[in-house]
Short mmCIF file of C-alpha atoms in Angstrom, two decimals:
data_model
loop_
_atom_site.label_atom_id
_atom_site.label_comp_id
_atom_site.label_asym_id
_atom_site.label_seq_id
_atom_site.Cartn_x
_atom_site.Cartn_y
_atom_site.Cartn_z
CA MET A 1353 -0.01 0.01 -0.02
CA LEU A 1354 1.27 3.44 -0.90
CA LYS A 1355 2.29 5.73 1.95
CA LEU A 1356 3.39 9.29 1.60
CA VAL A 1357 6.11 10.18 4.10
CA ARG A 1358 7.14 13.77 4.84
CA THR A 1359 10.83 14.49 5.31
CA PRO A 1360 12.12 17.01 7.93
CA ASP A 1361 12.48 19.55 5.04
CA GLY A 1362 8.86 19.12 4.03
CA ARG A 1363 9.31 16.91 0.93
CA LYS A 1364 7.00 14.05 0.13
CA LEU A 1365 8.30 10.52 -0.50
CA ALA A 1366 6.26 7.75 -1.97
CA VAL A 1367 6.85 4.52 0.03
CA GLU A 1368 5.52 1.00 -0.13
CA SER A 1369 5.98 -2.04 2.09
CA ARG A 1370 5.41 -5.64 1.19
CA GLY A 1371 6.14 -9.06 2.56
CA HIS A 1372 5.84 -9.90 6.27
CA PRO A 1373 4.60 -6.87 8.22
CA LEU A 1374 6.51 -7.96 11.33
CA GLY A 1375 9.50 -9.25 9.40
CA ARG A 1376 13.09 -7.98 9.16
CA PRO A 1377 13.02 -4.46 7.65
CA VAL A 1378 15.00 -4.21 4.46
CA PHE A 1379 15.06 -1.09 2.26
CA LEU A 1380 15.43 -1.56 -1.56
CA LEU A 1381 16.96 1.33 -3.44
CA HIS A 1382 16.01 1.12 -7.08
CA GLY A 1383 18.13 1.55 -10.20
CA THR A 1384 18.50 4.46 -12.58
CA PRO A 1385 15.96 5.26 -13.90
CA GLY A 1386 13.48 3.52 -11.71
CA SER A 1387 10.81 3.59 -9.07
CA ARG A 1388 9.44 1.81 -5.98
CA HIS A 1389 7.98 -0.75 -8.47
CA GLY A 1390 11.43 -1.99 -9.48
CA PRO A 1391 12.05 -5.73 -9.76
CA ALA A 1392 11.78 -7.61 -6.45
CA PRO A 1393 10.61 -10.94 -5.09
CA ARG A 1394 6.82 -11.45 -4.83
CA SER A 1395 5.16 -10.63 -1.57
CA THR A 1396 4.49 -14.28 -0.80
CA VAL A 1397 8.18 -15.07 -1.20
CA LEU A 1398 9.14 -12.17 1.11
CA TYR A 1399 6.57 -13.31 3.66
CA ARG A 1400 8.06 -16.80 3.72
CA MET A 1401 11.52 -15.25 4.12
CA GLY A 1402 10.35 -13.15 7.05
CA VAL A 1403 11.28 -9.96 5.22
CA ARG A 1404 9.42 -6.62 5.31
CA LEU A 1405 10.66 -5.06 2.09
CA ILE A 1406 10.40 -1.23 1.90
CA THR A 1407 10.75 0.53 -1.42
CA PHE A 1408 10.41 4.19 -2.26
CA ASP A 1409 10.67 6.55 -5.20
CA ARG A 1410 13.91 8.50 -4.91
CA PRO A 1411 13.31 12.27 -5.10
CA GLY A 1412 12.03 13.37 -8.52
CA TYR A 1413 10.87 9.89 -9.53
CA GLY A 1414 7.20 8.75 -9.52
CA ASP A 1415 5.25 10.34 -6.68
CA SER A 1416 8.26 11.61 -4.70
CA ASP A 1417 9.05 15.36 -4.55
CA ARG A 1418 12.29 16.50 -6.18
CA ARG A 1419 15.33 17.51 -4.03
CA PRO A 1420 17.27 19.91 -6.24
CA GLY A 1421 21.01 19.54 -5.99
CA ARG A 1422 20.79 16.17 -4.16
CA ARG A 1423 23.88 14.05 -3.84
CA VAL A 1424 24.36 10.29 -3.22
CA VAL A 1425 24.86 10.85 0.50
CA HIS A 1426 21.42 12.43 0.85
CA ALA A 1427 19.74 8.99 0.36
CA ALA A 1428 20.71 8.16 3.92
CA GLU A 1429 18.68 11.14 5.20
CA ASP A 1430 15.60 9.99 3.26
CA VAL A 1431 15.93 6.40 4.41
CA ALA A 1432 16.19 7.55 8.05
CA ALA A 1433 13.14 9.82 7.59
CA ILE A 1434 11.12 6.85 6.24
CA ALA A 1435 12.37 4.52 8.95
CA ASP A 1436 11.36 7.06 11.62
CA ALA A 1437 7.93 7.47 10.08
CA LEU A 1438 7.41 3.72 9.99
CA GLY A 1439 8.68 3.25 13.52
CA ILE A 1440 11.71 1.23 12.43
CA GLY A 1441 14.95 1.40 14.36
CA GLU A 1442 17.48 -1.02 12.75
CA PHE A 1443 17.24 -2.17 9.10
CA ALA A 1444 19.28 -3.58 6.21
CA VAL A 1445 19.64 -1.91 2.83
CA VAL A 1446 19.93 -3.35 -0.70
CA GLY A 1447 20.69 -1.15 -3.74
CA ARG A 1448 20.85 -2.22 -7.34
CA SER A 1449 22.78 -0.39 -10.16
CA GLY A 1450 22.26 3.39 -9.63
CA GLY A 1451 20.61 2.57 -6.30
CA ALA A 1452 23.72 0.77 -4.99
CA PRO A 1453 25.84 3.85 -4.12
CA HIS A 1454 22.77 5.27 -2.38
CA ALA A 1455 22.54 2.10 -0.26
CA LEU A 1456 26.20 2.43 0.66
CA SER A 1457 25.52 5.97 1.89
CA CYS A 1458 23.28 4.36 4.54
CA ALA A 1459 26.10 2.13 5.63
CA ALA A 1460 28.42 5.13 5.86
CA ARG A 1461 26.14 7.67 7.41
CA LEU A 1462 23.76 5.50 9.46
CA PRO A 1463 26.07 2.96 11.03
CA GLY A 1464 24.00 2.56 14.12
CA ARG A 1465 20.85 1.72 12.20
CA THR A 1466 22.11 -0.06 9.08
CA ALA A 1467 22.80 -3.61 10.08
CA LYS A 1468 23.93 -4.78 6.65
CA ALA A 1469 24.26 -3.39 3.17
CA VAL A 1470 24.16 -5.06 -0.23
CA ALA A 1471 25.36 -3.31 -3.42
CA LEU A 1472 24.42 -5.13 -6.57
CA VAL A 1473 26.21 -4.00 -9.85
CA PRO A 1474 27.23 -0.61 -8.34
CA LEU A 1475 29.09 2.28 -9.88
CA ALA A 1476 32.14 3.59 -8.06
CA PRO A 1477 32.52 7.27 -7.25
CA ARG A 1478 33.10 9.43 -10.40
CA ASP A 1479 36.32 10.73 -8.78
CA ALA A 1480 37.56 7.26 -7.91
CA ASP A 1481 41.36 7.39 -7.69
CA GLY A 1482 43.10 5.07 -10.14
CA LEU A 1483 39.93 3.84 -11.87
CA ASP A 1484 39.30 4.29 -15.59
CA TRP A 1485 35.60 5.02 -14.91
CA PHE A 1486 34.33 4.63 -18.55
CA ASP A 1487 36.43 1.58 -19.49
CA GLY A 1488 34.11 -1.19 -20.61
CA MET A 1489 30.96 0.98 -20.36
CA THR A 1490 28.30 0.99 -23.06
CA GLU A 1491 28.25 4.06 -25.34
CA ASP A 1492 24.88 5.23 -24.12
CA ASN A 1493 26.07 5.36 -20.48
CA VAL A 1494 29.36 7.05 -21.47
CA ARG A 1495 27.33 9.66 -23.34
CA ALA A 1496 24.98 10.25 -20.42
CA TYR A 1497 27.69 10.73 -17.83
CA THR A 1498 29.75 12.86 -20.20
CA ILE A 1499 26.76 15.16 -20.68
CA ALA A 1500 26.65 15.61 -16.88
CA ALA A 1501 29.89 17.57 -17.08
CA GLY A 1502 27.81 20.28 -18.85
CA GLY A 1503 25.63 20.78 -15.78
CA PRO A 1504 21.93 20.51 -14.97
CA GLU A 1505 20.69 22.28 -18.01
CA ALA A 1506 22.58 19.99 -20.49
CA VAL A 1507 21.40 16.83 -18.63
CA THR A 1508 17.77 18.05 -18.48
CA ALA A 1509 17.70 18.82 -22.18
CA ALA A 1510 18.99 15.39 -23.09
CA PHE A 1511 16.92 13.31 -20.61
CA GLU A 1512 13.58 15.05 -20.97
CA LEU A 1513 13.45 13.90 -24.60
CA ARG A 1514 14.44 10.40 -23.68
CA ALA A 1515 11.89 10.24 -20.89
CA GLU A 1516 9.17 11.29 -23.32
CA GLU A 1517 10.08 8.40 -25.58
CA ILE A 1518 9.96 5.93 -22.70
CA ARG A 1519 6.63 7.28 -21.43
CA ALA A 1520 5.18 6.91 -24.94
CA ASP A 1521 6.26 3.28 -25.14
CA PRO A 1522 8.15 1.69 -22.20
CA ARG A 1523 7.79 -1.78 -23.74
CA ALA A 1524 9.82 -0.64 -26.75
CA THR A 1525 12.57 0.56 -24.45
CA VAL A 1526 12.80 -2.85 -22.67
CA THR A 1527 12.62 -4.68 -26.01
CA ALA A 1528 15.46 -2.55 -27.37
CA MET A 1529 17.68 -3.49 -24.44
CA HIS A 1530 17.77 -7.02 -25.81
CA GLY A 1531 20.08 -5.98 -28.71
CA MET A 1532 22.33 -3.76 -26.50
CA VAL A 1533 23.38 -6.32 -23.86
CA PRO A 1534 25.68 -9.35 -23.62
CA GLU A 1535 24.35 -12.95 -23.83
CA PRO A 1536 23.86 -13.47 -20.03
CA ASP A 1537 21.58 -10.35 -19.89
CA ARG A 1538 19.65 -11.46 -23.03
CA GLU A 1539 18.87 -14.68 -21.25
CA VAL A 1540 17.53 -12.83 -18.26
CA LEU A 1541 15.42 -10.53 -20.47
CA THR A 1542 13.76 -13.48 -22.18
CA ASP A 1543 11.69 -13.86 -19.00
CA ALA A 1544 8.34 -12.25 -19.73
CA ALA A 1545 7.77 -11.53 -16.02
CA ILE A 1546 11.06 -9.63 -15.68
CA ARG A 1547 10.32 -7.62 -18.79
CA ALA A 1548 6.87 -6.71 -17.38
CA LEU A 1549 8.50 -5.60 -14.06
CA LEU A 1550 10.99 -3.38 -15.93
CA VAL A 1551 8.21 -1.80 -18.07
CA ARG A 1552 6.22 -0.96 -14.94
CA ASN A 1553 9.38 0.30 -13.23
CA PHE A 1554 10.34 2.71 -16.00
CA ALA A 1555 6.85 3.86 -16.69
CA GLU A 1556 6.20 4.83 -13.01
CA GLY A 1557 9.54 6.35 -12.42
CA LEU A 1558 9.22 8.74 -15.40
CA ARG A 1559 5.50 9.15 -15.31
CA CYS A 1560 5.59 12.83 -14.34
CA SER A 1561 8.99 14.02 -15.51
CA ALA A 1562 12.67 13.14 -15.98
CA ASP A 1563 13.66 15.00 -12.81
CA GLY A 1564 14.74 11.94 -10.84
CA TRP A 1565 16.72 10.55 -13.74
CA VAL A 1566 18.40 13.89 -14.26
CA ASP A 1567 19.29 14.23 -10.57
CA ASP A 1568 20.56 10.67 -10.36
CA VAL A 1569 22.92 11.20 -13.22
CA LEU A 1570 24.13 14.43 -11.67
CA ALA A 1571 24.54 12.78 -8.26
CA LEU A 1572 26.37 9.81 -9.63
CA SER A 1573 28.68 12.15 -11.61
CA SER A 1574 29.55 14.08 -8.45
CA PRO A 1575 31.49 13.26 -5.29
CA TRP A 1576 29.44 11.01 -2.96
CA GLN A 1577 30.39 13.14 0.05
CA PHE A 1578 31.36 10.03 2.02
CA ARG A 1579 34.31 7.65 1.86
CA PRO A 1580 33.91 3.98 1.22
CA GLU A 1581 36.85 3.48 3.55
CA ASP A 1582 34.83 4.76 6.45
CA ILE A 1583 32.08 2.06 6.17
CA ARG A 1584 32.06 -0.37 9.02
CA THR A 1585 28.73 -2.06 8.32
CA PRO A 1586 28.99 -5.57 6.89
CA VAL A 1587 28.69 -5.20 3.07
CA LEU A 1588 28.08 -7.64 0.23
CA LEU A 1589 29.22 -6.55 -3.21
CA TRP A 1590 27.98 -8.50 -6.25
CA HIS A 1591 28.79 -7.87 -9.93
CA GLY A 1592 28.51 -9.75 -13.17
CA GLU A 1593 31.88 -9.80 -14.95
CA GLN A 1594 30.24 -9.11 -18.35
CA ASP A 1595 28.29 -6.01 -17.21
CA VAL A 1596 28.43 -3.19 -19.81
CA PHE A 1597 26.28 -0.71 -17.95
CA ALA A 1598 28.37 -0.52 -14.74
CA PRO A 1599 31.70 -2.37 -15.43
CA ALA A 1600 32.82 -4.84 -12.87
CA GLN A 1601 36.04 -2.99 -12.02
CA HIS A 1602 33.84 -0.41 -10.23
CA THR A 1603 32.90 -3.03 -7.65
CA ARG A 1604 36.40 -4.36 -7.39
CA TRP A 1605 37.51 -0.80 -6.67
CA LEU A 1606 34.91 -0.55 -3.90
CA ALA A 1607 35.89 -3.95 -2.43
CA GLU A 1608 39.48 -2.82 -2.10
CA ARG A 1609 38.32 0.12 0.08
CA ILE A 1610 35.32 -1.03 2.13
CA PRO A 1611 36.74 -2.86 5.18
CA GLY A 1612 35.73 -6.56 5.26
CA ALA A 1613 33.53 -6.31 2.25
CA ARG A 1614 32.42 -9.64 0.76
CA LEU A 1615 32.94 -9.65 -3.03
CA GLU A 1616 31.33 -11.88 -5.66
CA VAL A 1617 32.02 -11.45 -9.39
CA PRO A 1618 30.73 -14.43 -11.32
CA PRO A 1619 32.33 -14.65 -14.84
CA ASP A 1620 29.16 -15.84 -16.53
CA ALA A 1621 26.82 -12.99 -15.46
CA ALA A 1622 26.22 -9.39 -16.43
CA HIS A 1623 24.10 -6.46 -15.29
CA PHE A 1624 20.67 -8.03 -15.08
CA GLY A 1625 22.18 -11.06 -13.37
CA ALA A 1626 21.61 -9.08 -10.21
CA LEU A 1627 17.94 -9.88 -10.54
CA ALA A 1628 18.69 -13.62 -10.41
CA VAL A 1629 20.67 -13.35 -7.20
CA PHE A 1630 18.35 -10.81 -5.58
CA THR A 1631 16.55 -13.26 -3.33
CA ARG A 1632 19.85 -14.75 -2.02
CA ALA A 1633 21.27 -11.28 -1.46
CA LEU A 1634 18.12 -10.29 0.38
CA ARG A 1635 18.30 -13.36 2.59
CA TRP A 1636 21.92 -12.43 3.50
CA ALA A 1637 20.94 -8.91 4.26
CA ALA A 1638 18.00 -9.94 6.44
CA ALA A 1639 19.90 -12.56 8.42
CA CYS A 1640 21.05 -11.58 11.93
CA SER A 1641 24.83 -11.14 12.17
#
């Protein structure tokens, strides 16, 4: 059921909970672009796992108000505000793709409340020392993050048009992905249920505007405003070796810097392989340490 949560600065965040109402609280931070309707296990599966999964539209997506100038670190403030509104003290976080750095912000800034954190196919900070950030990345993503150097106006001009195209036919967008990805991802995208989830996810996230997408790209192209080295929460990092959206070396860079991080990089998986391991990652996140 949709719940609108007000943040301390007066913004509205669209939040949904599913699974076991008394289960272990786990926040899921969606990809870029995305929404609270992003791919996740069915409610019956979550209930059997004893998990209360909490999803929300990041600012500017779906029914959540925009937060102009937001950075990756600000996700921790929004998660804390939602947890407070729902009466939740301790929780775990799982982030996929563009949501993964935002999940790590919770581990860094809310160490007393974030019991565990999972980052699936994450990007590293844009200013990551010693990392060739664009190496192995698909041309579309290189173009998107290069445009970000031109500032908000340039990103808005580019992404508003793309968002209009997706709103007009989100199914065509998902279908077009099939020809852009490596074989492991094509296998995942043959699943009609996953395609339907992605269509719903994109349609809801961009339903009103491209603001969330614009702000995500700008945030992911800017310093995170926290250091991976300072994270003390248990962290699981997972990445498919053949990923062309967020290359696997981004996760390796993070693993070298997050103390005690658990790293998994299967050679026969790519970006959407994260969906196949989501239930297992969620079970790890929800388990008591």
